[in-house]
mmCIF file of C-alpha atoms in Angstrom:
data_model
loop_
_atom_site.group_PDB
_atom_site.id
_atom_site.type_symbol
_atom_site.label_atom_id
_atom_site.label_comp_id
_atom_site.label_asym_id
_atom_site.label_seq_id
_atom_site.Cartn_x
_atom_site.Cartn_y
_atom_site.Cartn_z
ATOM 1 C CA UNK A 265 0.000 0.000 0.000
ATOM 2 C CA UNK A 266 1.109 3.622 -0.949
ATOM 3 C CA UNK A 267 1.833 6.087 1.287
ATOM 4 C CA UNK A 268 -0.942 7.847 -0.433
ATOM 5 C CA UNK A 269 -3.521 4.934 -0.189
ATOM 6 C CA UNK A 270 -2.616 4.850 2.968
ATOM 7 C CA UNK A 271 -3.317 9.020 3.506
ATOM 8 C CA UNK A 272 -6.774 8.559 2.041
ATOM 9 C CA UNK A 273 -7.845 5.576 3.603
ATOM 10 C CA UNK A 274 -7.106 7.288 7.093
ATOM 11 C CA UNK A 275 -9.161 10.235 5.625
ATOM 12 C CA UNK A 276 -12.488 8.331 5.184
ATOM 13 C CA UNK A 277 -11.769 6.620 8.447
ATOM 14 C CA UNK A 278 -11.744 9.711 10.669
ATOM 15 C CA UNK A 279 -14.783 10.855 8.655
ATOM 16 C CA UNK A 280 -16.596 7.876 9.647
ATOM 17 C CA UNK A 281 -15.485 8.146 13.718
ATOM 18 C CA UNK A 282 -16.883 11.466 13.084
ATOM 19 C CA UNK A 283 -20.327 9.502 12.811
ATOM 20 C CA UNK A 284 -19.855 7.583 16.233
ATOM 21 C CA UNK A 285 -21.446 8.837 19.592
ATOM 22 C CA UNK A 286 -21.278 8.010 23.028
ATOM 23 C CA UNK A 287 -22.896 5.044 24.010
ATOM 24 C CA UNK A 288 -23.152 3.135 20.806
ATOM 25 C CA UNK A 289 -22.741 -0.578 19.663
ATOM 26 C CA UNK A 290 -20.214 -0.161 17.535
ATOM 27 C CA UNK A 291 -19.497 -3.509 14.560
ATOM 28 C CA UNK A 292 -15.645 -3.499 14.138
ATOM 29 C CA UNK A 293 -15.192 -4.287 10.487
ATOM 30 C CA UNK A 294 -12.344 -6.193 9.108
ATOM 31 C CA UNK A 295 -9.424 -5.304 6.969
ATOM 32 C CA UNK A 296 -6.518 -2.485 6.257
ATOM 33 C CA UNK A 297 -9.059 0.461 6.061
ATOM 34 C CA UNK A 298 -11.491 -0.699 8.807
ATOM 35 C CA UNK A 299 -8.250 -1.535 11.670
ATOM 36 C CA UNK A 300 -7.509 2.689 10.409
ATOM 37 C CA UNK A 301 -10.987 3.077 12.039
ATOM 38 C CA UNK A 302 -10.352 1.358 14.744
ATOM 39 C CA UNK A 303 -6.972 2.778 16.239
ATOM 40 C CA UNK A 304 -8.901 6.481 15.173
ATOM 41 C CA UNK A 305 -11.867 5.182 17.688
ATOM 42 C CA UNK A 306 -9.575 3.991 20.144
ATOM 43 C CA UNK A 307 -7.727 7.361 20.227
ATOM 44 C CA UNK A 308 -11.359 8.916 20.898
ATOM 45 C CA UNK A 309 -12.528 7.038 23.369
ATOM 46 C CA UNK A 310 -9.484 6.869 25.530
ATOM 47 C CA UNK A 311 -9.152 10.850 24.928
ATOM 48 C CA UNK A 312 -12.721 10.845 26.621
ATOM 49 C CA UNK A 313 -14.146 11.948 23.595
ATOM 50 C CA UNK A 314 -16.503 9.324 23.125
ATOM 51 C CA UNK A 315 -17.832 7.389 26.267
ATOM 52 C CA UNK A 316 -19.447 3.908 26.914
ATOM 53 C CA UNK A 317 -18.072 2.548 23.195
ATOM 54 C CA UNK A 318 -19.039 -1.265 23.126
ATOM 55 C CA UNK A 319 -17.183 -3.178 19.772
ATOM 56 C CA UNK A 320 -18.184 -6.402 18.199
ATOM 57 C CA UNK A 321 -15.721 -7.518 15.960
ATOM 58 C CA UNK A 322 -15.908 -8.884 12.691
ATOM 59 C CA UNK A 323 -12.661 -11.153 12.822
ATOM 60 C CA UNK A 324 -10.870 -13.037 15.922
ATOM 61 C CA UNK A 325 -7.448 -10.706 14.616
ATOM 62 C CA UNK A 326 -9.853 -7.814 14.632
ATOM 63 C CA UNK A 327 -11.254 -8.262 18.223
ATOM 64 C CA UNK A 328 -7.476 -9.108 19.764
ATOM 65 C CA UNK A 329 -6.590 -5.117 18.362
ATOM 66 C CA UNK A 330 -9.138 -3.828 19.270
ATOM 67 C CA UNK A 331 -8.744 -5.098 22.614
ATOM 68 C CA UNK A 332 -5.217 -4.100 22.580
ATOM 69 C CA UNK A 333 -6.257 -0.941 21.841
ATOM 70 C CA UNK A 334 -8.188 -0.334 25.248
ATOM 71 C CA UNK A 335 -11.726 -0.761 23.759
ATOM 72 C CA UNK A 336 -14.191 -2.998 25.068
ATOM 73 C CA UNK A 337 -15.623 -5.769 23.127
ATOM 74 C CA UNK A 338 -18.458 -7.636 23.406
ATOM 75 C CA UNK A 339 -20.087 -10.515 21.529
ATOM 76 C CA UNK A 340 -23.274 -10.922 19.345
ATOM 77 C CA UNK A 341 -24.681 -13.236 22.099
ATOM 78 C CA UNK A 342 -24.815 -9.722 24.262
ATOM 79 C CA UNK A 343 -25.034 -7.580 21.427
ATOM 80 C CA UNK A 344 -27.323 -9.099 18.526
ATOM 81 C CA UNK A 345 -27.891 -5.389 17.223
ATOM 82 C CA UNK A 346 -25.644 -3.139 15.823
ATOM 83 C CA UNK A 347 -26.166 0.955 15.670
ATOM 84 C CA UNK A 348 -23.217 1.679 13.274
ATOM 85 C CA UNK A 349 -20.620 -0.893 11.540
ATOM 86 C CA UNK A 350 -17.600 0.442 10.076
ATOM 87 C CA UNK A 351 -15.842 -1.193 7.714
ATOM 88 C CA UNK A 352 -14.317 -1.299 4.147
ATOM 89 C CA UNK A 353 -14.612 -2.774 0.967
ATOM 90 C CA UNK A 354 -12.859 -4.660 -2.392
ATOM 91 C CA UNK A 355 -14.666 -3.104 -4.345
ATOM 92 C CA UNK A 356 -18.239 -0.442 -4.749
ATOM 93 C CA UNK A 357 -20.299 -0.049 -7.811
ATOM 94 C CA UNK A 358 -22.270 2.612 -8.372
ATOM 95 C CA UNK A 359 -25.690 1.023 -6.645
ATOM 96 C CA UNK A 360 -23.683 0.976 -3.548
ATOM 97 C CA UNK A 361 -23.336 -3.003 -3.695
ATOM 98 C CA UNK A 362 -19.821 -4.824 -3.019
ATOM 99 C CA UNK A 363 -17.514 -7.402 -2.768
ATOM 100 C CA UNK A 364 -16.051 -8.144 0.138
ATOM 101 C CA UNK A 365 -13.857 -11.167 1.221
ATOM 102 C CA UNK A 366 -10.407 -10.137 0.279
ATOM 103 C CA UNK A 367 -9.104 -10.600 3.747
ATOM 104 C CA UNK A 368 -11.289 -13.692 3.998
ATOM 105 C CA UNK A 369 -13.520 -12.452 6.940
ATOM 106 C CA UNK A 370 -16.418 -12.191 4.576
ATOM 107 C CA UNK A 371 -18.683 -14.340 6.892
ATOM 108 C CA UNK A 372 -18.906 -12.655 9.611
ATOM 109 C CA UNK A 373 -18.551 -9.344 8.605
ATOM 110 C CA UNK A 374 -21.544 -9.827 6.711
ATOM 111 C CA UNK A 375 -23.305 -11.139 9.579
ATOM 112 C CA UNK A 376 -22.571 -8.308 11.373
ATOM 113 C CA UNK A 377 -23.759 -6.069 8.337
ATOM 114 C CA UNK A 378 -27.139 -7.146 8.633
ATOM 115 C CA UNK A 379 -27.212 -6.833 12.413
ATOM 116 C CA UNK A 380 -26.507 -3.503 11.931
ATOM 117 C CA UNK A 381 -28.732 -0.559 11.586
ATOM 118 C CA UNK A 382 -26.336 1.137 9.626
ATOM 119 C CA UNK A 383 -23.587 -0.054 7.654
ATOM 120 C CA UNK A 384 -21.157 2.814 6.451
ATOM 121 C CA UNK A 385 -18.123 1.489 3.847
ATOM 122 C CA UNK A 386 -15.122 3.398 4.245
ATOM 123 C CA UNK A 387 -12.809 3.452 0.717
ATOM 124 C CA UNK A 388 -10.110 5.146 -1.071
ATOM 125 C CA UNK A 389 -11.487 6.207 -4.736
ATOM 126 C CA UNK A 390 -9.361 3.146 -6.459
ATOM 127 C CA UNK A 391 -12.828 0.719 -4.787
ATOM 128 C CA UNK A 392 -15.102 1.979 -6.946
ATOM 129 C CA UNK A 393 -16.083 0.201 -10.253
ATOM 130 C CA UNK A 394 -18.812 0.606 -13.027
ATOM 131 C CA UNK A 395 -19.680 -3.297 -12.382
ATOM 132 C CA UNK A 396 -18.760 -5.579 -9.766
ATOM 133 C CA UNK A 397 -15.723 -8.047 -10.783
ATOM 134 C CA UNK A 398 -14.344 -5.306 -13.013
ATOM 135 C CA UNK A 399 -11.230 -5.624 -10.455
ATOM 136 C CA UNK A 400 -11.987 -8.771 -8.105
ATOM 137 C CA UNK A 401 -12.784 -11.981 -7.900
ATOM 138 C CA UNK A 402 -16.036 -12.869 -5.652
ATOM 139 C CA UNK A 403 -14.200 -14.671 -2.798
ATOM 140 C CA UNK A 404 -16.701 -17.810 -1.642
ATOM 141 C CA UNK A 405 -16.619 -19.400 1.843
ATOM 142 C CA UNK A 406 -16.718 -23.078 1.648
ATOM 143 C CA UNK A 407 -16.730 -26.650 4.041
ATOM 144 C CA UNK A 408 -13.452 -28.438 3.025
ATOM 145 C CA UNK A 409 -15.661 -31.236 2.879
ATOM 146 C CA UNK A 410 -16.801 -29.658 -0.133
ATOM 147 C CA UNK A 411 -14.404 -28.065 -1.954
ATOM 148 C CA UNK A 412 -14.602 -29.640 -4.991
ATOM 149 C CA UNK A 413 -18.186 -30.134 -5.625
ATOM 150 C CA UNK A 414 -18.519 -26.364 -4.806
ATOM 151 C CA UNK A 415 -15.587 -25.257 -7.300
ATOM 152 C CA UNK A 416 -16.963 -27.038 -9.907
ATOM 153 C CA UNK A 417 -20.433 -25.905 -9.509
ATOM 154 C CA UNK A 418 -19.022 -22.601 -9.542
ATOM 155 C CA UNK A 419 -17.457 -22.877 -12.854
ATOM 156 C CA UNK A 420 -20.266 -24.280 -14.983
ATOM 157 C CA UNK A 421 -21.713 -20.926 -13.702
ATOM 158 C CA UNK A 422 -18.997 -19.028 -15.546
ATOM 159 C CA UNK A 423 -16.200 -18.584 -12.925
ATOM 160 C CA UNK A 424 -12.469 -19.259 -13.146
ATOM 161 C CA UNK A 425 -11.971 -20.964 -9.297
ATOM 162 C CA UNK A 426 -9.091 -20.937 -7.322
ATOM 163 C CA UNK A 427 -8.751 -21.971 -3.613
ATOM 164 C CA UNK A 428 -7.024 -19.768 -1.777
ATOM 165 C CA UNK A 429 -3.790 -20.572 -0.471
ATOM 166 C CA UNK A 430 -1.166 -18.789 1.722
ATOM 167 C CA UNK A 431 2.622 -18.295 1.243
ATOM 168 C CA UNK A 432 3.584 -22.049 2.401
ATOM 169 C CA UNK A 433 1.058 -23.348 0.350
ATOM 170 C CA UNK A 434 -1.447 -23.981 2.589
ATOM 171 C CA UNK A 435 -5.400 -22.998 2.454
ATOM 172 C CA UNK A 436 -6.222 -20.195 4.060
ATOM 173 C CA UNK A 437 -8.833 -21.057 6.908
ATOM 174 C CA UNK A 438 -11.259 -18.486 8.184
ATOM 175 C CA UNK A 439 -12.283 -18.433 11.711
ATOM 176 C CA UNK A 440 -15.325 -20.541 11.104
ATOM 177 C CA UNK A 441 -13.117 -23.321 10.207
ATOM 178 C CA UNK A 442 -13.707 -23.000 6.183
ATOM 179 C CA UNK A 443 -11.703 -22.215 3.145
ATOM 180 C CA UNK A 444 -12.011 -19.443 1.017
ATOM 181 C CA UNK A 445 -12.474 -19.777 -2.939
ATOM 182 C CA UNK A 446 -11.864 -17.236 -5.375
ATOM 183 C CA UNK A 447 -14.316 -17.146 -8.386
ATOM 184 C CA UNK A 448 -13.433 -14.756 -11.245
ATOM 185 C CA UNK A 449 -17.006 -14.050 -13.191
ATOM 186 C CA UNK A 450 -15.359 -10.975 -14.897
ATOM 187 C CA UNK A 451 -17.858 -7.626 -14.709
ATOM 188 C CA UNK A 452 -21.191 -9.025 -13.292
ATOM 189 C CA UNK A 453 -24.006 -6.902 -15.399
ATOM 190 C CA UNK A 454 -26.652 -8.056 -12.962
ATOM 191 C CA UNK A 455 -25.013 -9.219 -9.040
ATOM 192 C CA UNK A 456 -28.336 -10.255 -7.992
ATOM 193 C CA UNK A 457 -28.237 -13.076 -10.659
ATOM 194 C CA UNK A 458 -24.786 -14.480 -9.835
ATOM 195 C CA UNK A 459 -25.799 -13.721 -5.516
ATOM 196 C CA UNK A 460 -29.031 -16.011 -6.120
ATOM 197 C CA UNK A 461 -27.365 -19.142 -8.041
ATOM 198 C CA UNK A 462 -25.127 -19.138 -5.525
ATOM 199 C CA UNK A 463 -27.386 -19.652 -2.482
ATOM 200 C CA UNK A 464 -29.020 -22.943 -1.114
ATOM 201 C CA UNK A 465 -25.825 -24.709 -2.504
ATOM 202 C CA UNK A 466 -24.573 -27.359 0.322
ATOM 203 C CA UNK A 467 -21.383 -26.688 1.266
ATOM 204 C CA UNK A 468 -21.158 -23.295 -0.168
ATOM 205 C CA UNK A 469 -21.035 -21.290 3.210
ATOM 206 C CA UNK A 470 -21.430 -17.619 1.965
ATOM 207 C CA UNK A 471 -20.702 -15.639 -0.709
ATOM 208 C CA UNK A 472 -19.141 -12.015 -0.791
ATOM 209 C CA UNK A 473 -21.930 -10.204 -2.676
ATOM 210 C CA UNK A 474 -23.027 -7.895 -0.077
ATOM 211 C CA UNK A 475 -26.367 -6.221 -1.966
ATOM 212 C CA UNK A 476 -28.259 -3.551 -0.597
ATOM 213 C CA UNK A 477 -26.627 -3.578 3.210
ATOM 214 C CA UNK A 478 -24.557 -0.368 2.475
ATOM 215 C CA UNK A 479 -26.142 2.608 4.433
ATOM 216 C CA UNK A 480 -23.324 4.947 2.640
ATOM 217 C CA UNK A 481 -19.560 4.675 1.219
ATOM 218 C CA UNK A 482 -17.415 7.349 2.467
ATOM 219 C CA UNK A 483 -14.604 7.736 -0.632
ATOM 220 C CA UNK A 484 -11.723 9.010 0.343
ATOM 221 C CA UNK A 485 -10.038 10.789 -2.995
ATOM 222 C CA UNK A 486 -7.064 13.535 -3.964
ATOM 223 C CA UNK A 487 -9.493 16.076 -3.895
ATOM 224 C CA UNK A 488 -11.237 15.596 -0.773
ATOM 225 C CA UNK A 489 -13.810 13.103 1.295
ATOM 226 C CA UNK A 490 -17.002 12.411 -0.464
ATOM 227 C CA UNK A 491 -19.778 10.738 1.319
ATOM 228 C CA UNK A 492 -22.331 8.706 -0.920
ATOM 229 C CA UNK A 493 -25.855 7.967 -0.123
ATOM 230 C CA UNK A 494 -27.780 4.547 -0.708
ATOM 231 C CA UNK A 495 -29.656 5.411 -4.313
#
């Protein structure tokens, strides 16, 4: 990441503490641009700015931080409703729909999104795409058990598959215990489409098509902080 990403990414992350008051349930996204969020929140709340801040975390890695960080952090089990989540994005298209997954949290942060009673995305302008898949590949969330069923499923839908590994060659497992496949559609005219043929299918946990859960995206660009609206 650029030291300029980097700049604007901590731009739409203050802009989005700015939205967080005292006493609030607070969903702790996941990710580079959401953990910017987090250390901005923590600064707040141990500055006394903002009092009685309760997190719920969207990743284990996520929680630990935050924890480090001096904020408290509760569960869904005492928390099953969110007032704000904060988090970021691989990608926005104009509707406000995304993909999501890249750090392979996609599961629970999308959980979390629709606990929420507002879910506000947090960018820099290089996220935003006239179609979804112009730039990523729609990570999938899958049992082992069925990894290959799954893949293959996936590609007679039109996806290139790929499992997800890490550096020592490994699959990456998320904290549910899954594995994380990669499906390249290319630009997706119509998400809905591609986020309904891939439901009901055993073994296919979730999917990172998160449509219509966006409240707004706060862009972060070189000329400033832009805050868009659900259409």
């Amino acid at each position: 990441m650029s030291e300029e990403q980097t700049r604007l990414k901590q731009l739409a992350a203050d802009a989005a503490v700015d939205e967080v008051r005292s006493g609030m349930v607070v969903g702790l996204g996941y990710g580079s641009t959401a953990l910017l969020f987090v250390r901005s929140l923590a600064k707040k709340v141990a500055a006394g700015e903002l009092q009685g801040i309760t997190g719920v975390a969207c990743a284990l890695a996520m929680e630990t931080e935050a924890r480090s960080l001096g904020l408290n952090v509760s569960s869904l089990d005492q928390h099953p409703v969110m007032d704000l989540t904060v988090d970021g994005a691989d990608e926005v298209d104009p509707a406000l729909n995304l993909i999501k997954g890249g750090g392979g949290a996609l599961l629970r942060e999308k959980v979390v999104a629709q606990a929420s009673r507002r879910e506000i995305i947090i960018v820099d302008e290089s996220k935003l795409s006239e179609h979804l898949g112009d730039k990523w590949a729609l990570p999938v969330e899958v049992v082992p058990f069925a990894l290959r069923p799954v893949s293959e499923y996936v590609t007679s839908l039109g996806a290139e598959v790929k499992l997800r590994l890490l550096e020592d060659g490994k699959p990456l497992v998320t904290d549910q215990g899954n594995w994380i496949i990669d499906c390249n559609f290319g630009p997706m005219a119509d998400p809905g489409t591609v986020a309904r043929s891939l439901e009901g299918r055993a073994g296919l946990v979730e999917h990172g098509l998160f449509l219509g859960l966006a409240s707004e995206v706060i862009v972060a660009a070189s000329d400033g902080v832009r805050r868009i609206p659900r259409p």
